Amino acid sequence: EVKLLESGGGLVQPGGSLNLSCAASGFDFSRYWMSWARQAPGKGQEWIGEINPGSSTINYTPSLKDKFIISRDNAKNTLYLQMSKVRSEDTALYYCARRYYYGGYFDVWGAGTTVTVSS
Amino acid sequence: DIQMAQSPSSLSASLGGKVTITCKASQDIKKYIAWYQHKPGRGPRLLIHYTSTLQPGIPSRFSGSGSGRDYSFSISNLEPEDVATYYCLQYDNLLRTFGGGTKLEIK
């Protein structure tokens, strides 16, 4: 079964940092582009960025480029999101998603991990 | 960025009925739109891609249509398990953007 499982969410103070992980199973992780997205309370989904299989190309939504870093470890079948300089507006459910092999949409999502930014 | 204006934000319909959700893009997205079903505690579930192509295993009660800037998504013969929030996603542009979501309730 194809699965994505996010972890690492929690409470973080404003200005702090947090690292999220996404463990993949049931497919050849090393062949797929992977993305992070988030959904703030009461708002729609927001795409954060994506990374190609070899980590040579990483695309971000421009407004988040300076505070989030996406990386991956294909040997561990794991995707990462490093969050820094967080603010209250970064409070959200964070999802990892697999990009369909032949297209730009996302065909598999994890259930998400919650990040709360508060003092 | 391509903006996706999704409407309505919520709706209520009867069992066995039909609902339609629309997404209007701020520019032509050449049919590169997908639709998702999202239930609390789960990840979004892909229903349709490229405007009208159903994912394997998705019932034909779900359908999509449209072109240019205007797209719609419909569910017919509503069942209790259709209660969820539905989102559109445009993937014509590298900077993928979602509609604001439609919360569906069953009367």
PDB file of C-alpha atoms in Angstrom:
ATOM      1  CA  GLU A   1       0.000   0.000   0.000  1.00  0.00           C
ATOM      2  CA  VAL A   2       1.313   3.440  -0.898  1.00  0.00           C
ATOM      3  CA  LYS A   3       1.606   5.534   2.258  1.00  0.00           C
ATOM      4  CA  LEU A   4       3.003   8.848   3.436  1.00  0.00           C
ATOM      5  CA  LEU A   5       3.356   9.541   7.135  1.00  0.00           C
ATOM      6  CA  GLU A   6       4.279  12.983   8.418  1.00  0.00           C
ATOM      7  CA  SER A   7       5.814  13.593  11.825  1.00  0.00           C
ATOM      8  CA  GLY A   8       7.601  16.254  13.815  1.00  0.00           C
ATOM      9  CA  GLY A   9       4.769  18.701  14.336  1.00  0.00           C
ATOM     10  CA  GLY A  10       4.156  20.404  17.649  1.00  0.00           C
ATOM     11  CA  LEU A  11       4.240  23.675  19.511  1.00  0.00           C
ATOM     12  CA  VAL A  12       6.984  26.131  18.581  1.00  0.00           C
ATOM     13  CA  GLN A  13       7.606  29.666  19.742  1.00  0.00           C
ATOM     14  CA  PRO A  14       7.536  32.601  17.347  1.00  0.00           C
ATOM     15  CA  GLY A  15      10.929  33.023  15.723  1.00  0.00           C
ATOM     16  CA  GLY A  16      11.802  29.409  16.374  1.00  0.00           C
ATOM     17  CA  SER A  17      12.522  26.447  14.144  1.00  0.00           C
ATOM     18  CA  LEU A  18      10.994  23.051  13.564  1.00  0.00           C
ATOM     19  CA  ASN A  19      11.825  20.087  11.362  1.00  0.00           C
ATOM     20  CA  LEU A  20       9.139  17.937   9.809  1.00  0.00           C
ATOM     21  CA  SER A  21       9.589  14.504   8.268  1.00  0.00           C
ATOM     22  CA  CYS A  22       7.538  12.451   5.851  1.00  0.00           C
ATOM     23  CA  ALA A  23       8.163   8.712   5.692  1.00  0.00           C
ATOM     24  CA  ALA A  24       7.194   7.065   2.432  1.00  0.00           C
ATOM     25  CA  SER A  25       6.381   3.409   1.875  1.00  0.00           C
ATOM     26  CA  GLY A  26       4.847   1.170  -0.746  1.00  0.00           C
ATOM     27  CA  PHE A  27       6.474   2.798  -3.780  1.00  0.00           C
ATOM     28  CA  ASP A  28       9.883   3.649  -5.201  1.00  0.00           C
ATOM     29  CA  PHE A  29      10.375   6.949  -3.387  1.00  0.00           C
ATOM     30  CA  SER A  30      13.602   7.707  -5.248  1.00  0.00           C
ATOM     31  CA  ARG A  31      11.758   8.100  -8.566  1.00  0.00           C
ATOM     32  CA  TYR A  32       9.162  10.673  -7.574  1.00  0.00           C
ATOM     33  CA  TRP A  33       8.959  14.418  -7.143  1.00  0.00           C
ATOM     34  CA  MET A  34       7.675  15.185  -3.662  1.00  0.00           C
ATOM     35  CA  SER A  35       5.918  18.242  -2.257  1.00  0.00           C
ATOM     36  CA  TRP A  36       4.912  19.904   0.969  1.00  0.00           C
ATOM     37  CA  ALA A  37       1.642  21.763   1.375  1.00  0.00           C
ATOM     38  CA  ARG A  38      -0.160  23.243   4.329  1.00  0.00           C
ATOM     39  CA  GLN A  39      -3.600  24.281   5.467  1.00  0.00           C
ATOM     40  CA  ALA A  40      -3.996  27.004   8.049  1.00  0.00           C
ATOM     41  CA  PRO A  41      -7.105  26.965  10.263  1.00  0.00           C
ATOM     42  CA  GLY A  42     -10.126  28.133   8.319  1.00  0.00           C
ATOM     43  CA  LYS A  43      -8.164  28.499   5.090  1.00  0.00           C
ATOM     44  CA  GLY A  44      -7.542  26.509   1.935  1.00  0.00           C
ATOM     45  CA  GLN A  45      -4.539  24.496   0.975  1.00  0.00           C
ATOM     46  CA  GLU A  46      -1.269  26.252   0.164  1.00  0.00           C
ATOM     47  CA  TRP A  47       1.504  24.590  -1.821  1.00  0.00           C
ATOM     48  CA  ILE A  48       4.885  25.147  -0.155  1.00  0.00           C
ATOM     49  CA  GLY A  49       7.296  23.596  -2.599  1.00  0.00           C
ATOM     50  CA  GLU A  50       8.686  20.487  -4.211  1.00  0.00           C
ATOM     51  CA  ILE A  51      11.896  18.555  -4.743  1.00  0.00           C
ATOM     52  CA  ASN A  52      12.907  16.330  -7.635  1.00  0.00           C
ATOM     53  CA  PRO A  53      14.119  12.743  -7.187  1.00  0.00           C
ATOM     54  CA  GLY A  54      17.818  13.641  -7.219  1.00  0.00           C
ATOM     55  CA  SER A  55      17.462  16.780  -5.053  1.00  0.00           C
ATOM     56  CA  SER A  56      18.978  18.883  -7.843  1.00  0.00           C
ATOM     57  CA  THR A  57      15.824  20.949  -8.336  1.00  0.00           C
ATOM     58  CA  ILE A  58      13.800  22.462  -5.520  1.00  0.00           C
ATOM     59  CA  ASN A  59      10.947  24.841  -6.228  1.00  0.00           C
ATOM     60  CA  TYR A  60       9.234  26.981  -3.603  1.00  0.00           C
ATOM     61  CA  THR A  61       6.267  29.241  -3.495  1.00  0.00           C
ATOM     62  CA  PRO A  62       8.036  32.639  -3.505  1.00  0.00           C
ATOM     63  CA  SER A  63       6.609  33.944  -0.230  1.00  0.00           C
ATOM     64  CA  LEU A  64       8.034  30.978   1.706  1.00  0.00           C
ATOM     65  CA  LYS A  65      11.358  30.551  -0.012  1.00  0.00           C
ATOM     66  CA  ASP A  66      13.426  32.279   2.684  1.00  0.00           C
ATOM     67  CA  LYS A  67      12.045  30.398   5.659  1.00  0.00           C
ATOM     68  CA  PHE A  68      11.462  26.819   4.513  1.00  0.00           C
ATOM     69  CA  ILE A  69      13.980  24.293   3.211  1.00  0.00           C
ATOM     70  CA  ILE A  70      12.896  21.069   1.527  1.00  0.00           C
ATOM     71  CA  SER A  71      15.231  18.111   1.361  1.00  0.00           C
ATOM     72  CA  ARG A  72      15.076  14.343   1.048  1.00  0.00           C
ATOM     73  CA  ASP A  73      16.992  11.185   1.827  1.00  0.00           C
ATOM     74  CA  ASN A  74      16.209   8.518  -0.745  1.00  0.00           C
ATOM     75  CA  ALA A  75      18.087   5.858   1.234  1.00  0.00           C
ATOM     76  CA  LYS A  76      15.673   6.463   4.114  1.00  0.00           C
ATOM     77  CA  ASN A  77      12.602   7.037   1.931  1.00  0.00           C
ATOM     78  CA  THR A  78      12.069  10.275   3.793  1.00  0.00           C
ATOM     79  CA  LEU A  79      11.165  13.836   2.837  1.00  0.00           C
ATOM     80  CA  TYR A  80      11.989  16.757   5.111  1.00  0.00           C
ATOM     81  CA  LEU A  81      10.805  20.298   5.740  1.00  0.00           C
ATOM     82  CA  GLN A  82      12.962  22.632   7.793  1.00  0.00           C
ATOM     83  CA  MET A  83      10.997  25.568   9.113  1.00  0.00           C
ATOM     84  CA  SER A  84      12.703  28.660  10.496  1.00  0.00           C
ATOM     85  CA  LYS A  85      11.723  32.097  11.753  1.00  0.00           C
ATOM     86  CA  VAL A  86       8.209  30.844  12.223  1.00  0.00           C
ATOM     87  CA  ARG A  87       5.318  33.193  12.891  1.00  0.00           C
ATOM     88  CA  SER A  88       1.758  32.731  14.038  1.00  0.00           C
ATOM     89  CA  GLU A  89       0.592  32.575  10.430  1.00  0.00           C
ATOM     90  CA  ASP A  90       2.667  29.410   9.971  1.00  0.00           C
ATOM     91  CA  THR A  91       0.264  27.596  12.289  1.00  0.00           C
ATOM     92  CA  ALA A  92      -1.218  24.918  10.042  1.00  0.00           C
ATOM     93  CA  LEU A  93      -1.593  21.268   9.188  1.00  0.00           C
ATOM     94  CA  TYR A  94       1.431  20.338   7.095  1.00  0.00           C
ATOM     95  CA  TYR A  95       1.087  17.652   4.450  1.00  0.00           C
ATOM     96  CA  CYS A  96       3.525  15.852   2.233  1.00  0.00           C
ATOM     97  CA  ALA A  97       2.321  14.723  -1.159  1.00  0.00           C
ATOM     98  CA  ARG A  98       3.614  12.677  -4.042  1.00  0.00           C
ATOM     99  CA  ARG A  99       3.517  14.239  -7.454  1.00  0.00           C
ATOM    100  CA  TYR A 100       2.061  11.989 -10.117  1.00  0.00           C
ATOM    101  CA  TYR A 101       4.910  10.540 -12.127  1.00  0.00           C
ATOM    102  CA  TYR A 102       3.712  11.925 -15.459  1.00  0.00           C
ATOM    103  CA  GLY A 103       1.966  15.092 -14.355  1.00  0.00           C
ATOM    104  CA  GLY A 104       1.944  18.091 -12.069  1.00  0.00           C
ATOM    105  CA  TYR A 105      -0.838  17.099  -9.714  1.00  0.00           C
ATOM    106  CA  PHE A 106      -0.548  15.195  -6.451  1.00  0.00           C
ATOM    107  CA  ASP A 107      -1.834  11.642  -6.375  1.00  0.00           C
ATOM    108  CA  VAL A 108      -0.976  10.570  -2.824  1.00  0.00           C
ATOM    109  CA  TRP A 109      -1.102  12.592   0.395  1.00  0.00           C
ATOM    110  CA  GLY A 110      -0.237  11.955   3.991  1.00  0.00           C
ATOM    111  CA  ALA A 111      -2.668  12.690   6.801  1.00  0.00           C
ATOM    112  CA  GLY A 112      -0.648  15.690   7.954  1.00  0.00           C
ATOM    113  CA  THR A 113       1.129  16.880  11.070  1.00  0.00           C
ATOM    114  CA  THR A 114       0.035  19.904  13.087  1.00  0.00           C
ATOM    115  CA  VAL A 115       2.334  22.847  13.724  1.00  0.00           C
ATOM    116  CA  THR A 116       1.255  25.468  16.234  1.00  0.00           C
ATOM    117  CA  VAL A 117       3.241  28.674  16.599  1.00  0.00           C
ATOM    118  CA  SER A 118       2.560  30.301  19.922  1.00  0.00           C
ATOM    119  CA  SER A 119       4.356  31.717  22.925  1.00  0.00           C
TER     120      SER A 119
ATOM    121  CA  ASP B   1       0.213  33.335  -9.289  1.00  0.00           C
ATOM    122  CA  ILE B   2      -2.894  31.812 -10.779  1.00  0.00           C
ATOM    123  CA  GLN B   3      -5.832  32.419  -8.469  1.00  0.00           C
ATOM    124  CA  MET B   4      -8.559  29.797  -8.211  1.00  0.00           C
ATOM    125  CA  ALA B   5     -11.953  31.151  -7.157  1.00  0.00           C
ATOM    126  CA  GLN B   6     -13.982  28.209  -5.891  1.00  0.00           C
ATOM    127  CA  SER B   7     -17.684  28.389  -5.122  1.00  0.00           C
ATOM    128  CA  PRO B   8     -19.725  27.862  -3.150  1.00  0.00           C
ATOM    129  CA  SER B   9     -17.748  27.687   0.076  1.00  0.00           C
ATOM    130  CA  SER B  10     -20.363  25.370   1.539  1.00  0.00           C
ATOM    131  CA  LEU B  11     -23.498  23.609   0.466  1.00  0.00           C
ATOM    132  CA  SER B  12     -26.093  21.196   1.731  1.00  0.00           C
ATOM    133  CA  ALA B  13     -27.890  18.662  -0.405  1.00  0.00           C
ATOM    134  CA  SER B  14     -30.172  15.666  -0.038  1.00  0.00           C
ATOM    135  CA  LEU B  15     -29.246  12.019  -0.213  1.00  0.00           C
ATOM    136  CA  GLY B  16     -29.530  10.915  -3.810  1.00  0.00           C
ATOM    137  CA  GLY B  17     -29.264  14.475  -5.059  1.00  0.00           C
ATOM    138  CA  LYS B  18     -26.667  16.227  -7.166  1.00  0.00           C
ATOM    139  CA  VAL B  19     -24.272  19.055  -6.420  1.00  0.00           C
ATOM    140  CA  THR B  20     -21.980  21.119  -8.588  1.00  0.00           C
ATOM    141  CA  ILE B  21     -18.902  23.058  -7.524  1.00  0.00           C
ATOM    142  CA  THR B  22     -17.115  25.538  -9.728  1.00  0.00           C
ATOM    143  CA  CYS B  23     -13.581  26.849  -9.946  1.00  0.00           C
ATOM    144  CA  LYS B  24     -12.693  29.887 -11.991  1.00  0.00           C
ATOM    145  CA  ALA B  25      -9.036  30.448 -12.751  1.00  0.00           C
ATOM    146  CA  SER B  26      -7.506  33.896 -13.126  1.00  0.00           C
ATOM    147  CA  GLN B  27      -6.116  32.770 -16.478  1.00  0.00           C
ATOM    148  CA  ASP B  28      -6.435  29.914 -18.940  1.00  0.00           C
ATOM    149  CA  ILE B  29      -5.152  26.726 -17.251  1.00  0.00           C
ATOM    150  CA  LYS B  30      -5.572  24.521 -20.328  1.00  0.00           C
ATOM    151  CA  LYS B  31      -7.634  21.888 -18.494  1.00  0.00           C
ATOM    152  CA  TYR B  32      -4.878  21.232 -15.960  1.00  0.00           C
ATOM    153  CA  ILE B  33      -7.179  21.007 -12.981  1.00  0.00           C
ATOM    154  CA  ALA B  34      -7.600  18.270 -10.409  1.00  0.00           C
ATOM    155  CA  TRP B  35     -10.290  17.744  -7.791  1.00  0.00           C
ATOM    156  CA  TYR B  36      -9.801  16.339  -4.307  1.00  0.00           C
ATOM    157  CA  GLN B  37     -11.984  15.056  -1.505  1.00  0.00           C
ATOM    158  CA  HIS B  38     -10.758  15.843   1.998  1.00  0.00           C
ATOM    159  CA  LYS B  39     -12.079  14.360   5.211  1.00  0.00           C
ATOM    160  CA  PRO B  40     -10.867  15.340   8.693  1.00  0.00           C
ATOM    161  CA  GLY B  41      -7.889  13.366   9.917  1.00  0.00           C
ATOM    162  CA  ARG B  42      -7.003  12.131   6.445  1.00  0.00           C
ATOM    163  CA  GLY B  43      -4.990  13.360   3.515  1.00  0.00           C
ATOM    164  CA  PRO B  44      -6.810  14.711   0.471  1.00  0.00           C
ATOM    165  CA  ARG B  45      -7.970  12.010  -1.922  1.00  0.00           C
ATOM    166  CA  LEU B  46      -7.484  12.572  -5.640  1.00  0.00           C
ATOM    167  CA  LEU B  47     -10.739  12.128  -7.528  1.00  0.00           C
ATOM    168  CA  ILE B  48     -10.215  13.687 -10.949  1.00  0.00           C
ATOM    169  CA  HIS B  49      -7.300  15.042 -12.954  1.00  0.00           C
ATOM    170  CA  TYR B  50      -7.029  16.823 -16.302  1.00  0.00           C
ATOM    171  CA  THR B  51     -10.523  18.241 -15.850  1.00  0.00           C
ATOM    172  CA  SER B  52     -12.512  15.048 -16.284  1.00  0.00           C
ATOM    173  CA  THR B  53     -10.316  11.947 -15.947  1.00  0.00           C
ATOM    174  CA  LEU B  54     -11.431   9.826 -13.012  1.00  0.00           C
ATOM    175  CA  GLN B  55      -8.834   8.170 -10.861  1.00  0.00           C
ATOM    176  CA  PRO B  56      -9.056   4.366 -10.794  1.00  0.00           C
ATOM    177  CA  GLY B  57     -11.599   3.224  -8.245  1.00  0.00           C
ATOM    178  CA  ILE B  58     -13.490   6.518  -8.139  1.00  0.00           C
ATOM    179  CA  PRO B  59     -17.213   6.001  -8.828  1.00  0.00           C
ATOM    180  CA  SER B  60     -18.716   7.498 -11.966  1.00  0.00           C
ATOM    181  CA  ARG B  61     -21.002   9.558  -9.702  1.00  0.00           C
ATOM    182  CA  PHE B  62     -18.106  11.991  -9.662  1.00  0.00           C
ATOM    183  CA  SER B  63     -17.494  14.022 -12.796  1.00  0.00           C
ATOM    184  CA  GLY B  64     -15.694  17.098 -14.013  1.00  0.00           C
ATOM    185  CA  SER B  65     -15.836  19.401 -16.998  1.00  0.00           C
ATOM    186  CA  GLY B  66     -14.645  22.722 -18.273  1.00  0.00           C
ATOM    187  CA  SER B  67     -12.055  24.549 -20.303  1.00  0.00           C
ATOM    188  CA  GLY B  68     -10.160  27.789 -20.402  1.00  0.00           C
ATOM    189  CA  ARG B  69     -10.763  29.527 -17.090  1.00  0.00           C
ATOM    190  CA  ASP B  70     -14.023  27.851 -16.053  1.00  0.00           C
ATOM    191  CA  TYR B  71     -14.336  24.381 -14.524  1.00  0.00           C
ATOM    192  CA  SER B  72     -16.952  22.439 -12.649  1.00  0.00           C
ATOM    193  CA  PHE B  73     -17.122  19.314 -10.545  1.00  0.00           C
ATOM    194  CA  SER B  74     -20.282  17.368  -9.831  1.00  0.00           C
ATOM    195  CA  ILE B  75     -21.391  14.573  -7.558  1.00  0.00           C
ATOM    196  CA  SER B  76     -24.638  12.783  -8.376  1.00  0.00           C
ATOM    197  CA  ASN B  77     -26.619  10.259  -6.365  1.00  0.00           C
ATOM    198  CA  LEU B  78     -25.210  11.702  -3.150  1.00  0.00           C
ATOM    199  CA  GLU B  79     -24.302   9.187  -0.466  1.00  0.00           C
ATOM    200  CA  PRO B  80     -23.571   9.762   3.243  1.00  0.00           C
ATOM    201  CA  GLU B  81     -19.853   9.100   2.706  1.00  0.00           C
ATOM    202  CA  ASP B  82     -19.643  12.077   0.335  1.00  0.00           C
ATOM    203  CA  VAL B  83     -19.634  14.433   3.332  1.00  0.00           C
ATOM    204  CA  ALA B  84     -16.263  16.146   3.012  1.00  0.00           C
ATOM    205  CA  THR B  85     -14.518  19.266   1.798  1.00  0.00           C
ATOM    206  CA  TYR B  86     -13.726  19.378  -1.900  1.00  0.00           C
ATOM    207  CA  TYR B  87     -10.842  21.308  -3.461  1.00  0.00           C
ATOM    208  CA  CYS B  88      -9.704  22.152  -6.933  1.00  0.00           C
ATOM    209  CA  LEU B  89      -6.018  22.389  -7.819  1.00  0.00           C
ATOM    210  CA  GLN B  90      -4.549  24.005 -10.910  1.00  0.00           C
ATOM    211  CA  TYR B  91      -1.290  22.509 -12.102  1.00  0.00           C
ATOM    212  CA  ASP B  92      -0.793  24.387 -15.335  1.00  0.00           C
ATOM    213  CA  ASN B  93       1.662  26.650 -13.560  1.00  0.00           C
ATOM    214  CA  LEU B  94       4.691  25.437 -11.602  1.00  0.00           C
ATOM    215  CA  LEU B  95       3.347  27.412  -8.647  1.00  0.00           C
ATOM    216  CA  ARG B  96       0.403  25.127  -7.935  1.00  0.00           C
ATOM    217  CA  THR B  97      -2.628  26.809  -6.370  1.00  0.00           C
ATOM    218  CA  PHE B  98      -5.793  25.507  -4.791  1.00  0.00           C
ATOM    219  CA  GLY B  99      -9.332  26.717  -4.607  1.00  0.00           C
ATOM    220  CA  GLY B 100     -10.609  27.747  -1.205  1.00  0.00           C
ATOM    221  CA  GLY B 101     -12.620  24.571  -0.710  1.00  0.00           C
ATOM    222  CA  THR B 102     -16.297  23.616  -0.592  1.00  0.00           C
ATOM    223  CA  LYS B 103     -17.720  21.939   2.489  1.00  0.00           C
ATOM    224  CA  LEU B 104     -20.471  19.510   1.562  1.00  0.00           C
ATOM    225  CA  GLU B 105     -23.147  18.455   4.006  1.00  0.00           C
ATOM    226  CA  ILE B 106     -25.907  15.927   3.430  1.00  0.00           C
ATOM    227  CA  LYS B 107     -29.384  16.785   4.637  1.00  0.00           C
TER     228      LYS B 107
END
